[in-house]
mmCIF file of C-alpha atoms and ligand atoms in Angstrom:
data_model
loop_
_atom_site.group_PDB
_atom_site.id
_atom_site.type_symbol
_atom_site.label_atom_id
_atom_site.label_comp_id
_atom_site.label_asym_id
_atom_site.label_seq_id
_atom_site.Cartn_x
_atom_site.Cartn_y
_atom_site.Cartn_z
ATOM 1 C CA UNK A 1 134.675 91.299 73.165
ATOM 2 C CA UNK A 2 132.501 88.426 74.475
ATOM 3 C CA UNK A 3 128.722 88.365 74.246
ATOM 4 C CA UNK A 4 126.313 85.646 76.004
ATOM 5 C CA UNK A 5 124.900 83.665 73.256
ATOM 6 C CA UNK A 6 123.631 80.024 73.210
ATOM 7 C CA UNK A 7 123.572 79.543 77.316
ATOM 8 C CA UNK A 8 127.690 80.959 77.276
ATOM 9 C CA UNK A 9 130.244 83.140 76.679
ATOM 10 C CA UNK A 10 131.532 83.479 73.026
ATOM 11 C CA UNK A 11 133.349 85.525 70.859
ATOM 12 C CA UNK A 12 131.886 88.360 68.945
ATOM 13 C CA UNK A 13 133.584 87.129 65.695
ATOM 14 C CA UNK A 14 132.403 83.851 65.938
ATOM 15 C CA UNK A 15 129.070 84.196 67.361
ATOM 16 C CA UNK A 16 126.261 83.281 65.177
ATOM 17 C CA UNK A 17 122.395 83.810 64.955
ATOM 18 C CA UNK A 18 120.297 82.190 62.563
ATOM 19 C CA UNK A 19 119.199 84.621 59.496
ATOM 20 C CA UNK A 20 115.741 83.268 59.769
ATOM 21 C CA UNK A 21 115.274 84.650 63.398
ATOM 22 C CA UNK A 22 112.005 86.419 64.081
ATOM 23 C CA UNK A 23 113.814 89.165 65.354
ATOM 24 C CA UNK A 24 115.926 89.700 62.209
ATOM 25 C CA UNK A 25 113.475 89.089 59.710
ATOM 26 C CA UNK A 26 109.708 90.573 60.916
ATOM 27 C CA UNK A 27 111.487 92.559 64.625
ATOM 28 C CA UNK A 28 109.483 90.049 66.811
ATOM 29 C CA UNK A 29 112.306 90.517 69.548
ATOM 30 C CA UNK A 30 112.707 92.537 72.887
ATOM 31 C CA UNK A 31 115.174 94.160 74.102
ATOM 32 C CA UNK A 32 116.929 96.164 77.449
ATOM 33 C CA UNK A 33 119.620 98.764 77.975
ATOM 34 C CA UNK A 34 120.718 98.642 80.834
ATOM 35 C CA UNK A 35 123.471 100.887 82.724
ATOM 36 C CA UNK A 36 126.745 99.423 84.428
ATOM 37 C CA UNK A 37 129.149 101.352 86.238
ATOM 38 C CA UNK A 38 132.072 99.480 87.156
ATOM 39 C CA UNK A 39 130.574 96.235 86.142
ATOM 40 C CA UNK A 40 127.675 96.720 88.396
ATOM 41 C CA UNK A 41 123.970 96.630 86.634
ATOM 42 C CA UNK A 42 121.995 99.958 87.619
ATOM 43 C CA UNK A 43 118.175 99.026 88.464
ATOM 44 C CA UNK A 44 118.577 95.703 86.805
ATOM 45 C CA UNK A 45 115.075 93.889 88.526
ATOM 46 C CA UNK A 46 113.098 96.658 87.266
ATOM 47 C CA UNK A 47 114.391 95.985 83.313
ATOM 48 C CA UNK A 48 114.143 92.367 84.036
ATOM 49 C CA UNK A 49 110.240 93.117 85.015
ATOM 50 C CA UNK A 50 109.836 95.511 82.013
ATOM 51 C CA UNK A 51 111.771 92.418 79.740
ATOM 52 C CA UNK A 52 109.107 90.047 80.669
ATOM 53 C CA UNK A 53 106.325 92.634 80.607
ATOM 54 C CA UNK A 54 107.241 93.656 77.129
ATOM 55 C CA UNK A 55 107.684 89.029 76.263
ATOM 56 C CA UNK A 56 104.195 88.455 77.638
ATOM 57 C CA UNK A 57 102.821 91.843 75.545
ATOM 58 C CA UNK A 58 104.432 89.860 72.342
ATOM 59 C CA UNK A 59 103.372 86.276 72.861
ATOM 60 C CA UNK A 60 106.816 85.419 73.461
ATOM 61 C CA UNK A 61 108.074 82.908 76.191
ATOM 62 C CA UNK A 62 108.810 84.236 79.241
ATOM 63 C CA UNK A 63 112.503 84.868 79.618
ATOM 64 C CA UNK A 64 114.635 82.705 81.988
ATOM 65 C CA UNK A 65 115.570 85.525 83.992
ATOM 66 C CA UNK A 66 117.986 83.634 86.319
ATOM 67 C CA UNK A 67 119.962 83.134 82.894
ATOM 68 C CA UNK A 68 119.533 86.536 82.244
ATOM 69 C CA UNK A 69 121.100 87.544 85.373
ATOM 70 C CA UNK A 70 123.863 85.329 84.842
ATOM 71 C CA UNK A 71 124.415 86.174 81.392
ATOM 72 C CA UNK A 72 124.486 89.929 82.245
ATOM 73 C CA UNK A 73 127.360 89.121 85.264
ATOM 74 C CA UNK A 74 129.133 87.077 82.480
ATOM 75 C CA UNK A 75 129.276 89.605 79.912
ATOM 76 C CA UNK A 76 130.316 92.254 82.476
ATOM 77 C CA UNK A 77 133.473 90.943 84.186
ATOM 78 C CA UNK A 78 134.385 89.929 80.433
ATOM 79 C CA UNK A 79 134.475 93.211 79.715
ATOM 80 C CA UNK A 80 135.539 95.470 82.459
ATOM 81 C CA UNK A 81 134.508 99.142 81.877
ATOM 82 C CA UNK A 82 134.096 102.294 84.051
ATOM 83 C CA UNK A 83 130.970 102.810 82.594
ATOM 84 C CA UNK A 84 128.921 100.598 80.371
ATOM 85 C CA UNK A 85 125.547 99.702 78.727
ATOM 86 C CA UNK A 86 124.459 96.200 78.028
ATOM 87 C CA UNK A 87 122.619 95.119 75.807
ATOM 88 C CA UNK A 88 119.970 92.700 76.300
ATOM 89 C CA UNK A 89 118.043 91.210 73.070
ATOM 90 C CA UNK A 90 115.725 88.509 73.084
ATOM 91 C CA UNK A 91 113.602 87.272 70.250
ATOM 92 C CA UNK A 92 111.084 84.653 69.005
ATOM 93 C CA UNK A 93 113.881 82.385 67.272
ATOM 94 C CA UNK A 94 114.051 81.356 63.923
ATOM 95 C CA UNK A 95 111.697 79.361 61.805
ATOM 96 C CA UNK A 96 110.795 78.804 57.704
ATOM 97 C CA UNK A 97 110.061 82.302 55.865
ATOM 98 C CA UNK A 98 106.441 83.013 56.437
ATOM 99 C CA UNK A 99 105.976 81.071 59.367
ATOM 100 C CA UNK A 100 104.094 83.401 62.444
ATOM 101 C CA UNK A 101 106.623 83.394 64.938
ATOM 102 C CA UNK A 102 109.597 81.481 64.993
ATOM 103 C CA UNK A 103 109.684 77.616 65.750
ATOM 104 C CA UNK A 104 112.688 76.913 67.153
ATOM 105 C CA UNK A 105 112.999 78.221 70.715
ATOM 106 C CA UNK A 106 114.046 81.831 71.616
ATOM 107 C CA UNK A 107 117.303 83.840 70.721
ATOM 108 C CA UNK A 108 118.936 85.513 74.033
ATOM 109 C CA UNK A 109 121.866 87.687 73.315
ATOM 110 C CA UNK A 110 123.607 90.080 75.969
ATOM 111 C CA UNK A 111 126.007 92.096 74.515
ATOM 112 C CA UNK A 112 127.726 95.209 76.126
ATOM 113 C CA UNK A 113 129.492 98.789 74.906
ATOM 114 C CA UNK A 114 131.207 101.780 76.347
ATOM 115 C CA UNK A 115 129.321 104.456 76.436
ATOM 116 C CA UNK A 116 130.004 108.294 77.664
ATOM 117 C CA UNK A 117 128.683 110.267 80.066
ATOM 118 C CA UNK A 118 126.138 112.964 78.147
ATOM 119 C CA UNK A 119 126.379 116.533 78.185
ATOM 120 C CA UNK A 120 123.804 118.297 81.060
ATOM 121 C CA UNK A 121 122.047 119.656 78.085
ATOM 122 C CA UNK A 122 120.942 118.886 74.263
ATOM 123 C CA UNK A 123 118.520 120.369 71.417
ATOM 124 C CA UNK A 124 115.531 118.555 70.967
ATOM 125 C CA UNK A 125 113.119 118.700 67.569
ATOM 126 C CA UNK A 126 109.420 117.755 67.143
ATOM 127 C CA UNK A 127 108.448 115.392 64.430
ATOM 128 C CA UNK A 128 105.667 115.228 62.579
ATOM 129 C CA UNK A 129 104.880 111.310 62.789
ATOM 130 C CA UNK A 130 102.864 109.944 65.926
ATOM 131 C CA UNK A 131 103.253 107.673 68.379
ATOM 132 C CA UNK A 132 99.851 105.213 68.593
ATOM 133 C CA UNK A 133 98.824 105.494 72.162
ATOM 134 C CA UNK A 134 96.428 102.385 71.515
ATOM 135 C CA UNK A 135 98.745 100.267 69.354
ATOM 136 C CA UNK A 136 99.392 96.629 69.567
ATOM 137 C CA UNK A 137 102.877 97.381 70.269
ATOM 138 C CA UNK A 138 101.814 100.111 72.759
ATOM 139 C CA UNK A 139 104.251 100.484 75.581
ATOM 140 C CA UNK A 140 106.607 97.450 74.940
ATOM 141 C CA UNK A 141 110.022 97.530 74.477
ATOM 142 C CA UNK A 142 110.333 95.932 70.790
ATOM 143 C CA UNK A 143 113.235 95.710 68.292
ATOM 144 C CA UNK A 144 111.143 97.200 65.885
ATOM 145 C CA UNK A 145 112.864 100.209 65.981
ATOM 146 C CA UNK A 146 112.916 101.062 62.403
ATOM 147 C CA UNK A 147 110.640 104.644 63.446
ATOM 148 C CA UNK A 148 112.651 105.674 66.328
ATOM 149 C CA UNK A 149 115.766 105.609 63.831
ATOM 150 C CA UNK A 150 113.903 107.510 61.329
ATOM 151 C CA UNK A 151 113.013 110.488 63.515
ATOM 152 C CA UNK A 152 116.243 110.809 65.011
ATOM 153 C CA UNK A 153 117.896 111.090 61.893
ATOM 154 C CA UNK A 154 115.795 113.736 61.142
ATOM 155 C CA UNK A 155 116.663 115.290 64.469
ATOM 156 C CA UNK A 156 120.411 114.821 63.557
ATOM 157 C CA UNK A 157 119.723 116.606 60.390
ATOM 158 C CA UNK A 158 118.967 119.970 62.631
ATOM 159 C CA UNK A 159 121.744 119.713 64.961
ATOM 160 C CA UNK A 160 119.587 117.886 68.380
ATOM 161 C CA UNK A 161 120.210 114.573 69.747
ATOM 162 C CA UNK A 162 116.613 113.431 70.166
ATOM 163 C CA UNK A 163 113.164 113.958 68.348
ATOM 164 C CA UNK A 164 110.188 113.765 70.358
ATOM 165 C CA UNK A 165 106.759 112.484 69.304
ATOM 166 C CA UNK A 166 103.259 113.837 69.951
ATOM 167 C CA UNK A 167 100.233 111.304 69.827
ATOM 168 C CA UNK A 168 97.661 110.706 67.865
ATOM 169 C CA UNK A 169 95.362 112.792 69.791
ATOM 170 C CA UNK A 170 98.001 115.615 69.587
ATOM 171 C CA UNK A 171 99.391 114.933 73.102
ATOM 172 C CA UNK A 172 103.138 114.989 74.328
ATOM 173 C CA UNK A 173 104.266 111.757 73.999
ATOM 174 C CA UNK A 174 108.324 111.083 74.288
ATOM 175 C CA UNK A 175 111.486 110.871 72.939
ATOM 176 C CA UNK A 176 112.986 108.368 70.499
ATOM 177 C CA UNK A 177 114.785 106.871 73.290
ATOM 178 C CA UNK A 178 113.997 109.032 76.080
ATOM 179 C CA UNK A 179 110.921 110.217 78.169
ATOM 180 C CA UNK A 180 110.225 113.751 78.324
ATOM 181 C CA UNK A 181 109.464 116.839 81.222
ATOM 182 C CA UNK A 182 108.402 120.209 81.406
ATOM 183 C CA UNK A 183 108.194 122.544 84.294
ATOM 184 C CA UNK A 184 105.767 124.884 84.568
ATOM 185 C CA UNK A 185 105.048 127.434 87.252
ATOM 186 C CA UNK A 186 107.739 125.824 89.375
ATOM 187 C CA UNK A 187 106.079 121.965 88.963
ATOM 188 C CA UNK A 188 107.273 118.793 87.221
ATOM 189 C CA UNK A 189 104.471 117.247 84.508
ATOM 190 C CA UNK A 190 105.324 114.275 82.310
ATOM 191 C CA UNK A 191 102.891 112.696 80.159
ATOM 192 C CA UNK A 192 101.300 109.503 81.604
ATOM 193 C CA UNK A 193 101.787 106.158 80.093
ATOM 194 C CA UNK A 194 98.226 106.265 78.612
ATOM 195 C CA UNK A 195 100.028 108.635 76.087
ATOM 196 C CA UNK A 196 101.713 106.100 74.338
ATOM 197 C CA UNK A 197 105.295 106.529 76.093
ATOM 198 C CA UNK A 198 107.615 103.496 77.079
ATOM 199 C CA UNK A 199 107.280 103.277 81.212
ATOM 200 C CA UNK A 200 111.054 104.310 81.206
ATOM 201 C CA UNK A 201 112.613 102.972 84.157
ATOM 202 C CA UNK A 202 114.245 106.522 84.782
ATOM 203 C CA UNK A 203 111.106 108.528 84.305
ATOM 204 C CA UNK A 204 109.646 106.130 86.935
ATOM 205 C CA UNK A 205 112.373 107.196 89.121
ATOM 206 C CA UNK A 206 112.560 111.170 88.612
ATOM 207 C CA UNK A 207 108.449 110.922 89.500
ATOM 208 C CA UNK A 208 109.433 108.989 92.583
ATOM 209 C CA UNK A 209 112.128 110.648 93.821
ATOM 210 C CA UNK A 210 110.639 114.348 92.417
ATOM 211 C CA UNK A 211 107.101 114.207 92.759
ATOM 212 C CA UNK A 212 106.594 114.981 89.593
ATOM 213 C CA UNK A 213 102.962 114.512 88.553
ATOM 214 C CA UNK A 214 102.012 112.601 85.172
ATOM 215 C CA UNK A 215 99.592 115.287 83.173
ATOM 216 C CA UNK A 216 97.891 114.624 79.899
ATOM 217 C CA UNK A 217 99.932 117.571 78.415
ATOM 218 C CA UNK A 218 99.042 119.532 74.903
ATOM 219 C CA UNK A 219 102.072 119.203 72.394
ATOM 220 C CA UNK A 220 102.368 123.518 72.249
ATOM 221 C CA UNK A 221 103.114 123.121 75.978
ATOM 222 C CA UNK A 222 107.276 122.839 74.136
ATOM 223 C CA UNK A 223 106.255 126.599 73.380
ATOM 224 C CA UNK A 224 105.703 127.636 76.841
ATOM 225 C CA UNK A 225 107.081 125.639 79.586
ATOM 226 C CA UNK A 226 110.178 127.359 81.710
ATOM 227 C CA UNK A 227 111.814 124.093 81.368
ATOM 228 C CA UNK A 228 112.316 120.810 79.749
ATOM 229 C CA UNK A 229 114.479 117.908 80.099
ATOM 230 C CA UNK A 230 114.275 114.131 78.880
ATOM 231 C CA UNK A 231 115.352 110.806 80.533
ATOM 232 C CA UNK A 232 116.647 107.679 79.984
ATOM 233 C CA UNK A 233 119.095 105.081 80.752
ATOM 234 C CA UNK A 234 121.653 106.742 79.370
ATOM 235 C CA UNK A 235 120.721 110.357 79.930
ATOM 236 C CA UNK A 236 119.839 110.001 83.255
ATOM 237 C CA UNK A 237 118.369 113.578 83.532
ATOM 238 C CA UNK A 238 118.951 116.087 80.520
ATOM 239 C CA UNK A 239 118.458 119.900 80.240
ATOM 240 C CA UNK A 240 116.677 120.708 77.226
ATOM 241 C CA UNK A 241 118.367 124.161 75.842
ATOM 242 C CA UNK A 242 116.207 124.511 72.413
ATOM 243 C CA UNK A 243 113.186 122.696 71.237
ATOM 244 C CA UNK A 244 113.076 123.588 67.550
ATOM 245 C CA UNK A 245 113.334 126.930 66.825
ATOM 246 C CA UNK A 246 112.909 127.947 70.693
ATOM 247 C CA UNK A 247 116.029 128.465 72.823
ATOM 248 C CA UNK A 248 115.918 128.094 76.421
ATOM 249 C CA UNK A 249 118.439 130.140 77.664
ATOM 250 C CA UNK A 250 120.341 129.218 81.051
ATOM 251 C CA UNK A 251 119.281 125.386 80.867
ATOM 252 C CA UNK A 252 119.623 123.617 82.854
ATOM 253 C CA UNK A 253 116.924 125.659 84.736
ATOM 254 C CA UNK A 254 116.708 125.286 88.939
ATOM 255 C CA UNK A 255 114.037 122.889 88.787
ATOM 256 C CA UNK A 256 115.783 120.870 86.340
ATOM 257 C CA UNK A 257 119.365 121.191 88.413
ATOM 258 C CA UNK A 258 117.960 120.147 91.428
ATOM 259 C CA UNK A 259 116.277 117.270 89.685
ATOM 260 C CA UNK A 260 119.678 116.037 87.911
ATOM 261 C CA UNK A 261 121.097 116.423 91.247
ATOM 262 C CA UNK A 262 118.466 114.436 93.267
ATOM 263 C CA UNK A 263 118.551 111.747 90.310
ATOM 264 C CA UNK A 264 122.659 111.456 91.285
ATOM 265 C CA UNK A 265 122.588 110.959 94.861
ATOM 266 C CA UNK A 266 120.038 109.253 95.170
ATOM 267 C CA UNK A 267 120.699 106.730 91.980
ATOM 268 C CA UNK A 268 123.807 105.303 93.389
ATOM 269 C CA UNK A 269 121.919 103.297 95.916
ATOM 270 C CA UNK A 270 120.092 101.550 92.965
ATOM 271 C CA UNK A 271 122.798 99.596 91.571
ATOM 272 C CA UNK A 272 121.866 95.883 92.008
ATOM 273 C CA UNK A 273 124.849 93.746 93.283
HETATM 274 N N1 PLP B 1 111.094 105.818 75.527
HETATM 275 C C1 PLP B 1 111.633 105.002 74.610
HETATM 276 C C2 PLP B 1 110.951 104.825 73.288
HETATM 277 C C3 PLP B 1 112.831 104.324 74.886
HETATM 278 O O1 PLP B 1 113.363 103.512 73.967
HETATM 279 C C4 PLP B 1 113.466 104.534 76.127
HETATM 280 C C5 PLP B 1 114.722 103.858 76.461
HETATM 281 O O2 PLP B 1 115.372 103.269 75.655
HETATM 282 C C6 PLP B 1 112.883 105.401 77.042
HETATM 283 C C7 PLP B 1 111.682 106.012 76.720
HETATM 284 C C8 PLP B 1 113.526 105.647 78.377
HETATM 285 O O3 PLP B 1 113.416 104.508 79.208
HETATM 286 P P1 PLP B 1 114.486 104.128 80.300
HETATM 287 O O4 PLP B 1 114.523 105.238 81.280
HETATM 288 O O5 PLP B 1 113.962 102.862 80.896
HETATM 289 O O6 PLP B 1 115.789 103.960 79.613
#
């Protein structure tokens, strides 16, 4: 497998980041996942916009993103696969223990790995923790991921592949890696990104290409909407068929169907060449 690393190509094995880099030792790093299908990024400007969004929101550098581009080619005809997720991680450097940030540049690594296609549906569980709608970190793509793993370990625990958050205002918030919908009375809601969700780059796209409206929504709206379904890069669009304890029979619902079939057509004229 070859990663981009150091301006170039290099062997996994060998490759080599510093143990005193920012993003290692205090998570001040970034990162994108972004989808290939035959070696061709999906929606690749719109990550690179959300990578330097989420560098400027941390004081980093703004990424080079014609190296990012190239790196991202690189790493994909390296590593031919139908269909593929890279991996694109870029920190503060390294720099003594207890310095602020790191000193010595900026670590970019693009990395890539197989991934499958997901089932339409999944289970879903609530968690008690929140997600800080007015946070430093609020919205930005980070490394420090340490939370996300938490809750979807606990999620794995009772048999569903994602945990969603409220905030702290008791508002639906979103998924560990995901955004999330509901349908009610036949209309689309999401919660807006004043909530404290990631802008996901798909959930921009389903309200584009649905018209689904972004609604402050209660968290006990899970106990009553006809249908719910999460999305992300890797999801694309996801049935819901229990959220805790509820079943929902039949998903996905019409709504949802029609929405994982509008995201389909009308994603493969997104892929970037
Ligand atoms: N929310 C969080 C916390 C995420 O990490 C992600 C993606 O990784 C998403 C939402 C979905 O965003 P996207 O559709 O851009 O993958």
């Amino acid at each position: 497998m070859k990663i981009w690393l150091d301006g170039g190509l290099q062997d996994t094995e060998g490759a080599r980041v510093s143990v005193f880099d920012h993003g290692l030792t205090v998570g001040d790093g970034i990162f994108e996942t972004v989808k290939a299908v035959d070696g061709r990024p999906f929606a690749l400007t719109r990550h690179l916009d959300r990578l330097t969004r989420s560098a400027r929101g941390l004081g980093l550098p703004d990424p080079d993103l014609d190296e990012v581009r190239r790196a991202c080619a690189a790493v994909l005809e390296a590593n031919p696969m139908p269909l593929g997720r890279l991996r694109i991680t870029y920190t503060g450097g390294h720099g003594p223990l207890g310095s602020d940030r790191g000193e010595q540049g900026t670590t970019l690594v693009v990395a890539v790995g197989g991934t499958a296609r997901r089932p339409d549906s999944t289970a879903v569980v609530t968690v008690p923790w929140t997600r800080n709608e007015r946070g430093a970190l609020t919205g930005l793509k980070t490394t420090s991921y340490a939370e996300n793993v938490v809750a979807l370990a606990r999620a794995r625990e009772r048999g569903a592949t994602e945990a969603l958050f409220g905030n702290t205002v008791g508002r639906l918030c979103e998924g560990t890696g995901s955004n999330v919908f509901v349908v009610l009375d036949g209309e689309i809601h999401t919660p807006p990104v004043a909530s404290g969700c990631l802008a996901g780059i798909t959930r921009a796209l389903v309200v584009e290409w649905t018209g689904a409206r972004e609604t402050d929504l209660p968290l006990d709206v899970l106990d009553r909407a006809d249908e719910v379904f999460l999305t992300s890069t890797l999801r694309d669009v996801q049935a819901v068929h229990r959220v805790d304890d509820r079943e929902l029979p039949g998903a996905p619902g019409p709504v949802t169907a029609k929405a994982m079939r509008v995201f389909e057509e009308r994603s493969g004229d997104d892929l970037d060449p």
